[in-house]
Each structure stands twice: as structure tokens, then as C-alpha cells.
JSON list of C-alpha atoms in Angstrom, two decimals:
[
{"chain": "A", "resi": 1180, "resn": "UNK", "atom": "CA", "xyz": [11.81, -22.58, -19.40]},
{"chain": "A", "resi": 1181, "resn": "UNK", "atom": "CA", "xyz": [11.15, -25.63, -21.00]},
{"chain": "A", "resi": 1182, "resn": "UNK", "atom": "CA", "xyz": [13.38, -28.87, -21.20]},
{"chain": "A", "resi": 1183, "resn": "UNK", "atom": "CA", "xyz": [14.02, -31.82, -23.60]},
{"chain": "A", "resi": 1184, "resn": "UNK", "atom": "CA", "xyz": [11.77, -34.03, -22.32]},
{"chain": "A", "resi": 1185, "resn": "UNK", "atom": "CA", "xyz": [8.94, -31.46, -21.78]},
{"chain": "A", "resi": 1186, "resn": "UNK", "atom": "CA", "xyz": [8.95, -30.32, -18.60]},
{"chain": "A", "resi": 1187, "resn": "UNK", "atom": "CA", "xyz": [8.34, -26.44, -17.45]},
{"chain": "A", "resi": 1188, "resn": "UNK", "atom": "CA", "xyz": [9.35, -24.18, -15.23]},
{"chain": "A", "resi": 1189, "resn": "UNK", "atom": "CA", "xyz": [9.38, -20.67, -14.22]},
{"chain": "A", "resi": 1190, "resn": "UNK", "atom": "CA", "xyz": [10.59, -17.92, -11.49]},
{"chain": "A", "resi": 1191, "resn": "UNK", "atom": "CA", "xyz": [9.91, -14.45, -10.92]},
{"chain": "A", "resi": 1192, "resn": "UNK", "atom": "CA", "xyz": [11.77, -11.96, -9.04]},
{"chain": "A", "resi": 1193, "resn": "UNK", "atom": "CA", "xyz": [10.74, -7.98, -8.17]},
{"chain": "A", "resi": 1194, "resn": "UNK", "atom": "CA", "xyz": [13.53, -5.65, -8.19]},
{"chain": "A", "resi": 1195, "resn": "UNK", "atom": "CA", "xyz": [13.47, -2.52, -6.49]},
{"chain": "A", "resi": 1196, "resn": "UNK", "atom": "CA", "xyz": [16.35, -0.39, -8.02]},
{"chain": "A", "resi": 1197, "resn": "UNK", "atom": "CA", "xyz": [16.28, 3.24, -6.48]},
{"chain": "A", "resi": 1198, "resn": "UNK", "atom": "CA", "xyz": [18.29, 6.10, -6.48]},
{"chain": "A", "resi": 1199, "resn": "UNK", "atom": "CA", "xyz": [21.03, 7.36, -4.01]},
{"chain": "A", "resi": 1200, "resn": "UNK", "atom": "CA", "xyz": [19.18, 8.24, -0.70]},
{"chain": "A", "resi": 1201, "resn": "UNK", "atom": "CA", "xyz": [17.95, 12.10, -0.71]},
{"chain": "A", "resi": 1202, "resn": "UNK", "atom": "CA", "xyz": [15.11, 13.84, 0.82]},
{"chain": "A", "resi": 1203, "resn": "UNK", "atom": "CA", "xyz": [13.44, 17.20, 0.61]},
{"chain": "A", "resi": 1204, "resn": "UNK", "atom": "CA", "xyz": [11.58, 18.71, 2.89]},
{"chain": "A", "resi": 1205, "resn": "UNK", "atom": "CA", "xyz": [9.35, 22.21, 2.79]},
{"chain": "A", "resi": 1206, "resn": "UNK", "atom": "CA", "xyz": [10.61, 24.64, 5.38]},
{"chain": "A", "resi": 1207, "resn": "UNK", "atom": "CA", "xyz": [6.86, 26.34, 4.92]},
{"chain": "A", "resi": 1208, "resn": "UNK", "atom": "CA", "xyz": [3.07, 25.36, 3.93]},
{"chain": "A", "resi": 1209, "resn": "UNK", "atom": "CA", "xyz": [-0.13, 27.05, 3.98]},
{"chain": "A", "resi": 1210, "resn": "UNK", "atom": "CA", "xyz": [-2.99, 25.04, 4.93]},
{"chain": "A", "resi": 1211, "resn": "UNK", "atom": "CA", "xyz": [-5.95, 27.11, 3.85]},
{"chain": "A", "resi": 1212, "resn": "UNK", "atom": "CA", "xyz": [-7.39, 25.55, 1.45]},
{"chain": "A", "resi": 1213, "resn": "UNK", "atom": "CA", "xyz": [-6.99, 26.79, -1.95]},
{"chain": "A", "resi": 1214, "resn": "UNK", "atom": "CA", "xyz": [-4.94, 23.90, -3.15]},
{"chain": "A", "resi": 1215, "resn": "UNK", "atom": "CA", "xyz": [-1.38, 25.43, -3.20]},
{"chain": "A", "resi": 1216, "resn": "UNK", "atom": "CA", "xyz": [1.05, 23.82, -0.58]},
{"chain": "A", "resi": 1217, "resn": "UNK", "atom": "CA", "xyz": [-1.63, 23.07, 1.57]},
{"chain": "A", "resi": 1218, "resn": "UNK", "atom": "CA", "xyz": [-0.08, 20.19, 3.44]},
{"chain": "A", "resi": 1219, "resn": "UNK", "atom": "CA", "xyz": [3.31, 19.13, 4.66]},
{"chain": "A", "resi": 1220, "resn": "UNK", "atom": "CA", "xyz": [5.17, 16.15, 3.21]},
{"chain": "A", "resi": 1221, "resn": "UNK", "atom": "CA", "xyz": [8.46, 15.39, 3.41]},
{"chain": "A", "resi": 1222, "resn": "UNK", "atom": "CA", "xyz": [9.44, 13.46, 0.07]},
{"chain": "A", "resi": 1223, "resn": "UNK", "atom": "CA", "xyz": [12.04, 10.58, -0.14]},
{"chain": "A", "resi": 1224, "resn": "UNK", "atom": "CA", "xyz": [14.05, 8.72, -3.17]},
{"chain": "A", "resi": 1225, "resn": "UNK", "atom": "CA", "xyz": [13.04, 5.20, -1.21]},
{"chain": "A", "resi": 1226, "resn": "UNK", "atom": "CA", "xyz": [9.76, 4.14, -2.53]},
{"chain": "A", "resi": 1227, "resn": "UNK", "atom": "CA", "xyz": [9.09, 1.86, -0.12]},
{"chain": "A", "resi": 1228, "resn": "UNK", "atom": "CA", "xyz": [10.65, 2.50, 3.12]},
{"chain": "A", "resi": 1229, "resn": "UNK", "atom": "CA", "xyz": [10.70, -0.99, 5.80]},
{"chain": "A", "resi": 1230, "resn": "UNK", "atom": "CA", "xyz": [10.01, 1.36, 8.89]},
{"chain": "A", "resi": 1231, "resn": "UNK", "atom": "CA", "xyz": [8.90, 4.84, 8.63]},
{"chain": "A", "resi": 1232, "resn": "UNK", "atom": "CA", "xyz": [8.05, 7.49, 11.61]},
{"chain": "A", "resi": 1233, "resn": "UNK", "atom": "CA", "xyz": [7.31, 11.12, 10.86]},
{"chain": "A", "resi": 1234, "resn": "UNK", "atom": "CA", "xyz": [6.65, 12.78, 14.06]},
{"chain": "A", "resi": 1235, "resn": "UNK", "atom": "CA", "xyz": [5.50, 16.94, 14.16]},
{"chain": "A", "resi": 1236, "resn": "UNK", "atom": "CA", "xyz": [6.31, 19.05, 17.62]},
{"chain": "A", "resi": 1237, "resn": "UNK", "atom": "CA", "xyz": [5.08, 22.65, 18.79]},
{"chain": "A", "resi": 1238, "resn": "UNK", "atom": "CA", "xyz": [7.39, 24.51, 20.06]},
{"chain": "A", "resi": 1239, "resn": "UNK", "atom": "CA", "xyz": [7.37, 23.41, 23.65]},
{"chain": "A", "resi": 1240, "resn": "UNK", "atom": "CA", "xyz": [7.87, 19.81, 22.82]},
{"chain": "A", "resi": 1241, "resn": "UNK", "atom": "CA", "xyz": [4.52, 18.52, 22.66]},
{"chain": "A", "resi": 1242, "resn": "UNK", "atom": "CA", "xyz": [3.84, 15.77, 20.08]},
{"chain": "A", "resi": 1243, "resn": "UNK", "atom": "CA", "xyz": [1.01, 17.18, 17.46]},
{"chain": "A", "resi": 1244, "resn": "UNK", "atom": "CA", "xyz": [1.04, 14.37, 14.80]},
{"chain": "A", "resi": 1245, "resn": "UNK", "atom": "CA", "xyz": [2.49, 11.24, 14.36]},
{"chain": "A", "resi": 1246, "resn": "UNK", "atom": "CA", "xyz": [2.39, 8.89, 11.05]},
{"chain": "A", "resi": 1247, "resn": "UNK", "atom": "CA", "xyz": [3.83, 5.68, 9.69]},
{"chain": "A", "resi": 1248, "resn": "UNK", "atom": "CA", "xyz": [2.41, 6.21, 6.42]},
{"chain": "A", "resi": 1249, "resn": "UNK", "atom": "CA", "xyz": [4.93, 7.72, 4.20]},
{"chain": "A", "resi": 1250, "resn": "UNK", "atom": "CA", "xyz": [2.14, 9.16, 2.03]},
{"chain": "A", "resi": 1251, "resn": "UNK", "atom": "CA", "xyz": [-0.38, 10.72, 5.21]},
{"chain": "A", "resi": 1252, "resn": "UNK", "atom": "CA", "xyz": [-0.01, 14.20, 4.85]},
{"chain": "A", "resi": 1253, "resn": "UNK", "atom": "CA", "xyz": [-0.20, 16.62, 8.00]},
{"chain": "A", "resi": 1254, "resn": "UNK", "atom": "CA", "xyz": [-3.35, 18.72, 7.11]},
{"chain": "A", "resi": 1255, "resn": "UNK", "atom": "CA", "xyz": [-2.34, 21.25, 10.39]},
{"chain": "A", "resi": 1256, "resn": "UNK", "atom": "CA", "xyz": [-6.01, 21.88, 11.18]},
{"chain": "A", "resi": 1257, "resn": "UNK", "atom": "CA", "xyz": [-6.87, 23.68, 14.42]},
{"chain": "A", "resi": 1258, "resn": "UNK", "atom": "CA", "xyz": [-2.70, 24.68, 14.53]},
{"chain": "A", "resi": 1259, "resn": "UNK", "atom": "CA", "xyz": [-2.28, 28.39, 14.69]},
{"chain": "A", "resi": 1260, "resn": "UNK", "atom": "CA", "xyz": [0.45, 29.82, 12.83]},
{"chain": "A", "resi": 1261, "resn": "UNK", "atom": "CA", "xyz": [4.05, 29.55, 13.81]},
{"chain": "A", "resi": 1262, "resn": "UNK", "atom": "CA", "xyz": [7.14, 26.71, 13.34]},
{"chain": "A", "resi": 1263, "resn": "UNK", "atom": "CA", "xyz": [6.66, 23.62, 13.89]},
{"chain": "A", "resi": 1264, "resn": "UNK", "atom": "CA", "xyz": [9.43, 20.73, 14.89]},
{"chain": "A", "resi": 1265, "resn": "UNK", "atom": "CA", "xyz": [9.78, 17.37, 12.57]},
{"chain": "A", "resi": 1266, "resn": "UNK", "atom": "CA", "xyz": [11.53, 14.57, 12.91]},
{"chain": "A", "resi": 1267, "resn": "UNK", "atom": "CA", "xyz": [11.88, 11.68, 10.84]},
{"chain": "A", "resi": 1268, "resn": "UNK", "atom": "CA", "xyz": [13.45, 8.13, 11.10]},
{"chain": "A", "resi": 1269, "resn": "UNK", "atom": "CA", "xyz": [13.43, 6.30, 8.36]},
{"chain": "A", "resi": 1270, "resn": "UNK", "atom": "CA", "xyz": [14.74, 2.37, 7.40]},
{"chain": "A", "resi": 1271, "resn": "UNK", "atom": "CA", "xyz": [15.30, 2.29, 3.20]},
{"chain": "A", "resi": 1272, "resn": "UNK", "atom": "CA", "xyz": [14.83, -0.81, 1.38]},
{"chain": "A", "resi": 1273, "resn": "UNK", "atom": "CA", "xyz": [18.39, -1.29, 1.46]},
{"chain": "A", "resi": 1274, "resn": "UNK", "atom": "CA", "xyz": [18.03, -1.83, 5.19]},
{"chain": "A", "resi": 1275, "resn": "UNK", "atom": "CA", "xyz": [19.92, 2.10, 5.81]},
{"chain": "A", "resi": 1276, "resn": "UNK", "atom": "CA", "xyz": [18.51, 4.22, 8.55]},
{"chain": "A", "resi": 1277, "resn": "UNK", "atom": "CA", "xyz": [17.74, 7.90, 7.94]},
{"chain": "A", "resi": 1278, "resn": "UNK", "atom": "CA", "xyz": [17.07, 9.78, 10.50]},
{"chain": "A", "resi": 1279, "resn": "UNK", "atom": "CA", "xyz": [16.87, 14.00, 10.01]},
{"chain": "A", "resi": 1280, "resn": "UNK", "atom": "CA", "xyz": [15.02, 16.98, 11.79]},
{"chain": "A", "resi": 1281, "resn": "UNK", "atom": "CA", "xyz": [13.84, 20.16, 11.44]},
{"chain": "A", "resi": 1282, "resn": "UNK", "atom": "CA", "xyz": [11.60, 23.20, 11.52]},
{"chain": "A", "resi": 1283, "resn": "UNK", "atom": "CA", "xyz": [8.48, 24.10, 9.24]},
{"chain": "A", "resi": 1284, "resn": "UNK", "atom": "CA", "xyz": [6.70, 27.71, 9.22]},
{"chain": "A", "resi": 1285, "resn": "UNK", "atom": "CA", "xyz": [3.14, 27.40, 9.15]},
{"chain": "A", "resi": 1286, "resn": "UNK", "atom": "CA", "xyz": [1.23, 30.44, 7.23]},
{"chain": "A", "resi": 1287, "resn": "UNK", "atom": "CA", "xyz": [-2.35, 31.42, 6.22]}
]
């Protein structure tokens, strides 16, 4: 923007328009390698998430994998087969918490 007497200015502002909260999560994966659902991910509509903890069990409770990385994948190596517990807490842009659980089947 410019005014009469010459002077300019400008602004900038990033807008982060996303859908209504879902996410999907694989009940199964096969980590061995030949590049078909070979890692777990649970995928969100919030793009960038303030606060993110995705947290993987065995079946006694023990904690296997932890990550505050959205995109870090849980590879499963040196897991034998069998379900897995996850849990996820999640804060959305919007400043919403989401927080869901569940099992995963891990196969060879």
C-alpha cells in the first residue's frame, strides 16, 4: 500500500485453514520390508499439530516407542508379531485436544 504523499507499507499474514478434525489409523502393518504398509502412522486432518505424543505399548503395558514428531514412523524392528497398544494426544492448531487409543496387529 502506497499513500498520497508516497509513503509504503505492507503486512503479511499465514492462514492455516484445515478441515474438520478426523484421523485414521491402520489396525495392521507389516514391517518386512518390501515397501507395502511397512510402518505405522496414524494420519491427521491438522497439519501442524501445537503438541503431539504418539506413544506404542506391548501388551503388558510396557512403553515400546514414543514420538513427538507427527511424521516419525514406528519401523517395529526387533518386535515379534502380535497387537500392539497406541495412544495418542494431540493439541490442533485450533488449540482442541485429541486424544484416542487403540490396538494395531503386527504381521510378517
Amino acid at each position: 500500500v502506497t499513500n498520497v504523499e508516497g509513503c509504503a507499507d505492507s503486512t503479511s499474514l499465514m492462514v492455516c485453514v484445515e478441515d474438520e478434525f478426523a484421523l485414521y489409523v491402520p489396525n495392521a502393518f507389516s514391517p518386512n520390508g518390501d515397501g507395502i504398509n511397512d510402518v505405522f502412522l496414524p494420519i491427521t486432518t491438522v497439519f501442524f499439530p501445537k503438541e503431539y505424543v504418539l506413544d506404542i505399548f506391548d501388551r503388558w503395558g510396557r512403553p515400546l516407542f514414543s514420538t513427538g514428531d507427527p511424521h516419525e514412523t514406528w519401523k517395529a524392528e526387533n518386535v515379534p508379531l502380535g497387537v500392539y497398544i497406541w495412544k495418542l494426544r494431540m493439541r490442533a492448531s485450533d488449540g482442541g485436544v485429541h486424544e484416542a487409543a487403540g490396538h494395531v496387529t503386527l504381521v510378517r
